[in-house]
GROMACS .gro file of C-alpha atoms in nm:
model
  370
    1MET     CA    1 -13.399  -0.517  12.313
    2ASN     CA    2 -13.563  -0.761  12.073
    3THR     CA    3 -13.512  -1.119  12.194
    4SER     CA    4 -13.561  -1.247  11.838
    5PRO     CA    5 -13.381  -0.982  11.635
    6LEU     CA    6 -13.361  -0.968  11.259
    7ILE     CA    7 -12.999  -1.031  11.158
    8GLY     CA    8 -12.835  -0.839  10.874
    9ILE     CA    9 -12.508  -0.974  10.732
   10VAL     CA   10 -12.281  -0.746  10.530
   11GLY     CA   11 -12.087  -0.987  10.311
   12SER     CA   12 -12.353  -1.257  10.309
   13ALA     CA   13 -12.215  -1.435   9.999
   14GLY     CA   14 -11.871  -1.492  10.150
   15ALA     CA   15 -11.767  -1.815  10.318
   16TYR     CA   16 -11.827  -1.687  10.670
   17GLY     CA   17 -12.138  -1.498  10.565
   18ARG     CA   18 -12.292  -1.820  10.437
   19TRP     CA   19 -12.190  -2.011  10.751
   20LEU     CA   20 -12.334  -1.739  10.976
   21ARG     CA   21 -12.665  -1.742  10.791
   22ARG     CA   22 -12.695  -2.116  10.848
   23PHE     CA   23 -12.596  -2.075  11.213
   24PHE     CA   24 -12.846  -1.798  11.292
   25GLU     CA   25 -13.129  -1.973  11.112
   26ALA     CA   26 -13.067  -2.330  11.228
   27GLN     CA   27 -12.918  -2.282  11.576
   28MET     CA   28 -13.100  -1.969  11.693
   29GLY     CA   29 -13.416  -1.975  11.482
   30LEU     CA   30 -13.363  -1.619  11.360
   31THR     CA   31 -13.445  -1.450  11.031
   32VAL     CA   32 -13.143  -1.335  10.831
   33ILE     CA   33 -13.112  -1.086  10.547
   34GLY     CA   34 -12.786  -1.007  10.374
   35HIS     CA   35 -12.612  -0.780  10.129
   36ASP     CA   36 -12.321  -0.876   9.907
   37PRO     CA   37 -12.204  -0.724   9.577
   38ALA     CA   38 -12.131  -1.081   9.460
   39ASP     CA   39 -12.498  -1.176   9.497
   40ALA     CA   40 -12.734  -0.981   9.274
   41THR     CA   41 -13.033  -1.128   9.458
   42SER     CA   42 -12.920  -1.007   9.800
   43HIS     CA   43 -13.090  -0.726   9.988
   44SER     CA   44 -12.978  -0.365   9.950
   45GLU     CA   45 -12.766  -0.184  10.205
   46GLU     CA   46 -13.067   0.034  10.279
   47ASP     CA   47 -13.273  -0.275  10.359
   48LEU     CA   48 -13.015  -0.387  10.613
   49LEU     CA   49 -12.995  -0.045  10.776
   50THR     CA   50 -13.372  -0.009  10.791
   51ARG     CA   51 -13.475  -0.358  10.894
   52ALA     CA   52 -13.187  -0.531  11.076
   53ASP     CA   53 -13.171  -0.515  11.455
   54VAL     CA   54 -12.825  -0.674  11.457
   55LEU     CA   55 -12.586  -0.578  11.180
   56LEU     CA   56 -12.283  -0.802  11.133
   57PHE     CA   57 -11.989  -0.708  10.909
   58SER     CA   58 -11.828  -1.010  10.743
   59ALA     CA   59 -11.618  -0.842  10.478
   60PRO     CA   60 -11.250  -0.847  10.373
   61ILE     CA   61 -11.030  -0.703  10.648
   62ARG     CA   62 -10.879  -0.424  10.442
   63HIS     CA   63 -11.220  -0.290  10.335
   64THR     CA   64 -11.409  -0.328  10.663
   65PRO     CA   65 -11.329   0.004  10.838
   66ALA     CA   66 -11.421   0.214  10.533
   67LEU     CA   67 -11.729  -0.002  10.476
   68ILE     CA   68 -11.843   0.059  10.834
   69GLU     CA   69 -11.793   0.435  10.795
   70ARG     CA   70 -12.007   0.429  10.481
   71TYR     CA   71 -12.285   0.246  10.663
   72ILE     CA   72 -12.264   0.501  10.947
   73ALA     CA   73 -12.302   0.789  10.703
   74GLN     CA   74 -12.594   0.621  10.528
   75SER     CA   75 -12.761   0.522  10.854
   76ALA     CA   76 -12.747   0.879  10.987
   77GLY     CA   77 -12.830   0.780  11.344
   78ARG     CA   78 -13.089   0.512  11.270
   79GLU     CA   79 -12.852   0.256  11.421
   80SER     CA   80 -12.915   0.394  11.770
   81GLY     CA   81 -13.045   0.115  11.994
   82LYS     CA   82 -12.919  -0.156  11.762
   83LEU     CA   83 -12.616  -0.390  11.784
   84TRP     CA   84 -12.327  -0.386  11.539
   85LEU     CA   85 -12.077  -0.672  11.519
   86ASP     CA   86 -11.779  -0.760  11.303
   87ILE     CA   87 -11.583  -1.085  11.265
   88THR     CA   88 -11.256  -0.969  11.107
   89SER     CA   89 -10.915  -1.102  11.211
   90VAL     CA   90 -10.801  -0.750  11.307
   91LYS     CA   91 -10.992  -0.562  11.572
   92VAL     CA   92 -10.851  -0.213  11.642
   93ALA     CA   93 -10.957  -0.043  11.318
   94PRO     CA   94 -11.301  -0.212  11.270
   95VAL     CA   95 -11.405  -0.163  11.633
   96ALA     CA   96 -11.288   0.200  11.629
   97ALA     CA   97 -11.493   0.255  11.313
   98MET     CA   98 -11.806   0.097  11.464
   99LEU     CA   99 -11.766   0.316  11.774
  100HIS     CA  100 -11.824   0.619  11.550
  101SER     CA  101 -12.182   0.494  11.519
  102GLN     CA  102 -12.457   0.524  11.778
  103ALA     CA  103 -12.504   0.148  11.796
  104GLU     CA  104 -12.382  -0.086  12.063
  105VAL     CA  105 -12.057  -0.242  11.944
  106VAL     CA  106 -11.886  -0.580  11.984
  107GLY     CA  107 -11.593  -0.711  11.784
  108LEU     CA  108 -11.574  -1.088  11.735
  109HIS     CA  109 -11.296  -1.303  11.593
  110PRO     CA  110 -11.356  -1.676  11.539
  111MET     CA  111 -11.011  -1.836  11.547
  112THR     CA  112 -11.093  -2.068  11.260
  113ALA     CA  113 -11.204  -2.068  10.901
  114PRO     CA  114 -11.576  -2.140  10.862
  115PRO     CA  115 -11.608  -2.489  11.012
  116LYS     CA  116 -11.801  -2.777  10.864
  117SER     CA  117 -11.973  -2.819  11.200
  118PRO     CA  118 -12.291  -2.621  11.282
  119THR     CA  119 -12.130  -2.432  11.573
  120LEU     CA  120 -11.784  -2.321  11.688
  121ARG     CA  121 -11.765  -2.595  11.948
  122GLY     CA  122 -11.403  -2.675  12.028
  123ARG     CA  123 -11.281  -2.349  11.870
  124VAL     CA  124 -11.177  -2.018  12.025
  125LEU     CA  125 -11.375  -1.697  11.979
  126VAL     CA  126 -11.220  -1.365  12.083
  127VAL     CA  127 -11.478  -1.116  12.213
  128CYS     CA  128 -11.409  -0.741  12.223
  129ALA     CA  129 -11.716  -0.591  12.392
  130ALA     CA  130 -11.646  -0.226  12.319
  131ARG     CA  131 -11.987  -0.074  12.398
  132ILE     CA  132 -12.262  -0.303  12.520
  133ALA     CA  133 -12.557  -0.241  12.755
  134ARG     CA  134 -12.912  -0.331  12.651
  135TRP     CA  135 -12.788  -0.602  12.414
  136LYS     CA  136 -12.575  -0.778  12.675
  137PRO     CA  137 -12.829  -1.057  12.750
  138TRP     CA  138 -12.871  -1.133  12.380
  139LEU     CA  139 -12.493  -1.131  12.330
  140SER     CA  140 -12.466  -1.389  12.607
  141ALA     CA  141 -12.726  -1.601  12.429
  142LEU     CA  142 -12.535  -1.569  12.102
  143LEU     CA  143 -12.208  -1.677  12.262
  144ALA     CA  144 -12.379  -1.971  12.431
  145ALA     CA  145 -12.530  -2.082  12.100
  146LEU     CA  146 -12.193  -2.057  11.925
  147GLU     CA  147 -12.050  -2.300  12.184
  148ALA     CA  148 -11.701  -2.155  12.143
  149GLU     CA  149 -11.431  -2.112  12.405
  150CYS     CA  150 -11.463  -1.734  12.450
  151VAL     CA  151 -11.163  -1.516  12.529
  152VAL     CA  152 -11.239  -1.157  12.634
  153ALA     CA  153 -10.990  -0.891  12.518
  154THR     CA  154 -10.958  -0.528  12.421
  155PRO     CA  155 -10.901  -0.461  12.051
  156GLU     CA  156 -10.539  -0.367  12.125
  157GLN     CA  157 -10.478  -0.688  12.320
  158HIS     CA  158 -10.632  -0.885  12.038
  159ASP     CA  159 -10.418  -0.733  11.765
  160ARG     CA  160 -10.097  -0.771  11.966
  161ALA     CA  161 -10.182  -1.135  12.030
  162MET     CA  162 -10.274  -1.200  11.666
  163ALA     CA  163  -9.940  -1.064  11.550
  164LEU     CA  164  -9.789  -1.364  11.732
  165VAL     CA  165 -10.066  -1.625  11.719
  166GLN     CA  166 -10.160  -1.574  11.354
  167ALA     CA  167  -9.919  -1.353  11.159
  168LEU     CA  168  -9.596  -1.500  11.297
  169VAL     CA  169  -9.721  -1.857  11.257
  170HIS     CA  170  -9.851  -1.799  10.905
  171ALA     CA  171  -9.533  -1.619  10.797
  172GLY     CA  172  -9.319  -1.902  10.931
  173HIS     CA  173  -9.512  -2.165  10.742
  174LEU     CA  174  -9.522  -1.959  10.424
  175ALA     CA  175  -9.143  -1.919  10.446
  176GLN     CA  176  -9.113  -2.296  10.493
  177ALA     CA  177  -9.340  -2.354  10.196
  178SER     CA  178  -9.124  -2.127   9.981
  179VAL     CA  179  -8.811  -2.324  10.073
  180LEU     CA  180  -8.985  -2.657  10.012
  181ASN     CA  181  -9.109  -2.525   9.677
  182ASP     CA  182  -8.755  -2.431   9.571
  183PRO     CA  183  -8.617  -2.714   9.353
  184ALA     CA  184  -8.262  -2.612   9.446
  185ALA     CA  185  -8.330  -2.682   9.815
  186ARG     CA  186  -8.473  -3.034   9.789
  187PRO     CA  187  -8.345  -3.367   9.655
  188GLY     CA  188  -8.640  -3.434   9.426
  189ALA     CA  189  -9.007  -3.365   9.372
  190LEU     CA  190  -9.196  -3.231   9.673
  191GLU     CA  191  -9.396  -3.553   9.699
  192THR     CA  192  -9.076  -3.751   9.751
  193LEU     CA  193  -9.023  -3.584  10.089
  194LEU     CA  194  -9.340  -3.721  10.244
  195PRO     CA  195  -9.209  -4.076  10.296
  196PHE     CA  196  -8.933  -3.921  10.511
  197ARG     CA  197  -9.185  -3.740  10.729
  198SER     CA  198  -9.156  -3.687  11.101
  199ALA     CA  199  -9.461  -3.590  11.301
  200SER     CA  200  -9.330  -3.231  11.309
  201PHE     CA  201  -9.280  -3.215  10.934
  202GLU     CA  202  -9.621  -3.364  10.866
  203MET     CA  203  -9.792  -3.111  11.096
  204ASP     CA  204  -9.601  -2.820  10.941
  205ALA     CA  205  -9.674  -2.940  10.588
  206ALA     CA  206 -10.041  -2.976  10.676
  207ILE     CA  207 -10.058  -2.622  10.812
  208ALA     CA  208  -9.884  -2.483  10.504
  209ALA     CA  209 -10.125  -2.676  10.282
  210ARG     CA  210 -10.419  -2.542  10.483
  211ILE     CA  211 -10.300  -2.182  10.439
  212LEU     CA  212 -10.238  -2.227  10.068
  213SER     CA  213 -10.578  -2.393  10.019
  214LEU     CA  214 -10.787  -2.107  10.155
  215ASN     CA  215 -10.855  -1.748  10.049
  216PRO     CA  216 -10.517  -1.573   9.988
  217SER     CA  217 -10.668  -1.232  10.068
  218ILE     CA  218 -10.737  -1.332  10.427
  219TYR     CA  219 -10.376  -1.432  10.493
  220GLU     CA  220 -10.248  -1.125  10.311
  221ASP     CA  221 -10.466  -0.893  10.520
  222ILE     CA  222 -10.363  -1.064  10.846
  223GLN     CA  223 -10.003  -0.968  10.765
  224PHE     CA  224 -10.063  -0.620  10.622
  225GLY     CA  225 -10.368  -0.509  10.824
  226ASN     CA  226 -10.227  -0.548  11.174
  227PRO     CA  227  -9.994  -0.264  11.282
  228TYR     CA  228  -9.811  -0.488  11.530
  229VAL     CA  229  -9.700  -0.744  11.270
  230PRO     CA  230  -9.394  -0.573  11.112
  231ASP     CA  231  -9.204  -0.559  11.442
  232VAL     CA  232  -9.284  -0.924  11.520
  233LEU     CA  233  -9.162  -1.037  11.178
  234ARG     CA  234  -8.843  -0.831  11.210
  235ARG     CA  235  -8.771  -1.002  11.542
  236ALA     CA  236  -8.833  -1.343  11.386
  237ALA     CA  237  -8.607  -1.262  11.090
  238GLU     CA  238  -8.328  -1.148  11.325
  239ARG     CA  239  -8.343  -1.473  11.520
  240LEU     CA  240  -8.352  -1.690  11.211
  241HIS     CA  241  -8.056  -1.498  11.073
  242ARG     CA  242  -7.873  -1.554  11.403
  243ILE     CA  243  -7.936  -1.930  11.383
  244ALA     CA  244  -7.815  -1.939  11.022
  245THR     CA  245  -7.500  -1.748  11.121
  246LEU     CA  246  -7.417  -1.980  11.411
  247VAL     CA  247  -7.480  -2.295  11.208
  248GLY     CA  248  -7.272  -2.152  10.928
  249GLN     CA  249  -6.981  -2.092  11.164
  250GLY     CA  250  -6.998  -2.453  11.282
  251SER     CA  251  -6.753  -2.410  11.569
  252ASP     CA  252  -6.786  -2.541  11.923
  253ALA     CA  253  -6.837  -2.183  12.037
  254ALA     CA  254  -7.120  -2.140  11.786
  255ARG     CA  255  -7.277  -2.466  11.904
  256ASN     CA  256  -7.263  -2.347  12.264
  257ALA     CA  257  -7.416  -2.010  12.171
  258PHE     CA  258  -7.697  -2.186  11.983
  259ARG     CA  259  -7.764  -2.413  12.279
  260GLN     CA  260  -7.770  -2.127  12.527
  261GLU     CA  261  -7.966  -1.874  12.319
  262PHE     CA  262  -8.225  -2.091  12.149
  263LEU     CA  263  -8.263  -2.402  12.364
  264LEU     CA  264  -8.180  -2.337  12.729
  265HIS     CA  265  -8.289  -1.970  12.739
  266ASN     CA  266  -8.624  -2.044  12.575
  267GLN     CA  267  -8.669  -2.357  12.785
  268GLN     CA  268  -8.647  -2.142  13.098
  269GLY     CA  269  -8.869  -1.873  12.949
  270PHE     CA  270  -9.149  -2.111  12.856
  271GLY     CA  271  -9.147  -2.276  13.199
  272ASP     CA  272  -9.213  -2.632  13.308
  273VAL     CA  273  -9.595  -2.617  13.287
  274VAL     CA  274  -9.613  -2.481  12.931
  275LEU     CA  275  -9.344  -2.723  12.815
  276ALA     CA  276  -9.516  -3.024  12.973
  277GLU     CA  277  -9.858  -2.936  12.832
  278GLY     CA  278  -9.720  -2.859  12.487
  279ASN     CA  279  -9.516  -3.177  12.477
  280TYR     CA  280  -9.821  -3.382  12.576
  281THR     CA  281 -10.029  -3.214  12.303
  282PHE     CA  282  -9.759  -3.295  12.048
  283GLU     CA  283  -9.750  -3.659  12.157
  284ARG     CA  284 -10.128  -3.689  12.126
  285LEU     CA  285 -10.119  -3.540  11.777
  286GLY     CA  286  -9.835  -3.774  11.688
  287TYR     CA  287 -10.038  -4.077  11.798
  288LEU     CA  288 -10.335  -3.947  11.597
  289LEU     CA  289 -10.124  -3.912  11.283
  290ALA     CA  290  -9.986  -4.263  11.334
  291ASP     CA  291 -10.339  -4.401  11.364
  292LEU     CA  292 -10.452  -4.215  11.053
  293HIS     CA  293 -10.168  -4.371  10.851
  294ASP     CA  294 -10.255  -4.722  10.967
  295GLU     CA  295 -10.359  -4.931  10.666
  296HIS     CA  296 -10.571  -5.159  10.888
  297SER     CA  297 -10.854  -4.908  10.911
  298MET     CA  298 -11.211  -4.831  10.808
  299SER     CA  299 -11.405  -4.502  10.803
  300ILE     CA  300 -11.778  -4.525  10.870
  301HIS     CA  301 -12.054  -4.264  10.862
  302LEU     CA  302 -12.352  -4.316  11.093
  303PRO     CA  303 -12.647  -4.146  10.922
  304GLU     CA  304 -12.874  -4.172  11.228
  305ASP     CA  305 -12.767  -3.934  11.503
  306ARG     CA  306 -12.927  -4.122  11.790
  307PRO     CA  307 -12.820  -4.283  12.119
  308GLY     CA  308 -12.709  -4.639  12.063
  309SER     CA  309 -12.590  -4.603  11.700
  310LEU     CA  310 -12.226  -4.647  11.791
  311ARG     CA  311 -12.308  -4.941  12.020
  312ASP     CA  312 -12.492  -5.115  11.735
  313LEU     CA  313 -12.192  -5.060  11.512
  314LEU     CA  314 -11.948  -5.200  11.769
  315GLN     CA  315 -12.163  -5.511  11.801
  316ILE     CA  316 -12.115  -5.578  11.429
  317PHE     CA  317 -11.737  -5.570  11.476
  318GLU     CA  318 -11.772  -5.805  11.773
  319ARG     CA  319 -11.990  -6.043  11.572
  320HIS     CA  320 -11.721  -6.075  11.305
  321GLY     CA  321 -11.437  -6.112  11.555
  322VAL     CA  322 -11.268  -5.783  11.467
  323ASN     CA  323 -11.051  -5.630  11.739
  324ILE     CA  324 -11.049  -5.247  11.742
  325ALA     CA  325 -10.711  -5.085  11.815
  326SER     CA  326 -10.806  -4.717  11.776
  327LEU     CA  327 -11.114  -4.499  11.726
  328HIS     CA  328 -11.133  -4.135  11.615
  329SER     CA  329 -11.422  -3.916  11.506
  330SER     CA  330 -11.383  -3.652  11.238
  331ARG     CA  331 -11.564  -3.494  10.945
  332THR     CA  332 -11.544  -3.562  10.575
  333PRO     CA  333 -11.479  -3.271  10.335
  334ALA     CA  334 -11.856  -3.260  10.289
  335GLY     CA  335 -11.904  -3.215  10.663
  336GLU     CA  336 -12.037  -3.561  10.753
  337VAL     CA  337 -11.932  -3.693  11.092
  338HIS     CA  338 -11.750  -4.021  11.058
  339PHE     CA  339 -11.568  -4.266  11.280
  340ARG     CA  340 -11.230  -4.402  11.178
  341PHE     CA  341 -11.149  -4.740  11.325
  342GLY     CA  342 -10.802  -4.892  11.337
  343PHE     CA  343 -10.769  -5.267  11.382
  344SER     CA  344 -10.516  -5.512  11.520
  345ARG     CA  345 -10.253  -5.638  11.279
  346ASP     CA  346 -10.396  -5.988  11.266
  347THR     CA  347 -10.726  -5.860  11.119
  348ARG     CA  348 -10.795  -6.032  10.788
  349PRO     CA  349 -10.921  -5.835  10.485
  350THR     CA  350 -11.207  -6.084  10.455
  351GLN     CA  351 -11.328  -5.988  10.803
  352LEU     CA  352 -11.348  -5.622  10.707
  353SER     CA  353 -11.527  -5.710  10.384
  354GLU     CA  354 -11.782  -5.903  10.586
  355VAL     CA  355 -11.826  -5.606  10.822
  356ALA     CA  356 -11.882  -5.375  10.525
  357GLN     CA  357 -12.143  -5.608  10.377
  358THR     CA  358 -12.325  -5.637  10.709
  359LEU     CA  359 -12.325  -5.259  10.748
  360GLN     CA  360 -12.464  -5.210  10.400
  361GLY     CA  361 -12.749  -5.447  10.471
  362SER     CA  362 -12.825  -5.317  10.821
  363GLY     CA  363 -12.858  -4.948  10.743
  364ILE     CA  364 -12.661  -4.866  11.059
  365GLY     CA  365 -12.372  -4.706  10.877
  366ARG     CA  366 -12.194  -4.648  10.547
  367VAL     CA  367 -11.831  -4.732  10.477
  368LEU     CA  368 -11.648  -4.430  10.335
  369PRO     CA  369 -11.355  -4.441  10.092
  370ASP     CA  370 -11.022  -4.351  10.251
   0.00000   0.00000   0.00000
């Protein structure tokens, strides 16, 4: 096994292909070559098969199994002793296809779109180690460098879970989006609903917006490419229809049936621990949303990633008598880490203006537009 393997990415011009290239080069110090029909300057498939020690498939879900089979036929056994990976959101078919090769095989599924951060820290990565021996130490190094929370599963376990974790969730939010987008179902323009938001509505609307903002093909393939999805969606449709029927009846008996079937029965099924943890998570997200809507706030980027930068910044607030009520770190759309400060209600706009001027002159940080 080569401890510094050459990485070949199939689909190198895609969003994840580009992110993976940056990751392998910057975080692991490896050389990367890639092939993508969308990039005329990319390497040929033959180059990848000849030169790459690790071949990673980052292609659309629906095309990945056939693509892998084509690479197997073209490789004609040259992949023996190498490592093949894929990162699709469905695992049974791609992993089964890779197992037709003579390479060692691992299926990976990052449970996130390509992040703006350099690693998958704070995100989940599902690992389906289908055939791994000599490459096991390097795989461990890869997973450590990715910094993800790794979940080990078989391809079948993965796809069954994704039918619930991804397909069911996406379908529910797309159905919600369709209702919200129906002029007959709402009292005015879609924007007029936002002032009436609850934390639940705001989270749901954000998830729907996230889905609708990204590549439609990915969400389409998650629904159509997983054989366990149709049954899950049928079950969801049956339960939603049952709720609609009971609410439509409106009787005391219907109310009791709704309470028993959808509240008390599910409350018992989830259990005290899951309910307590989920409720606490919801409350934390609710507090975060409340802080983000606070008008007494300022977002600041610290260009120098060094110990003491945040302390220097806090001293500027102290110098101007500004009392901090909340502090959150996040990333701008461009990927810059920034801190969002909320302030007490008695903070004067002139104080914040003075803080901004001091920051601009100090070079410690840069105030970002909200």
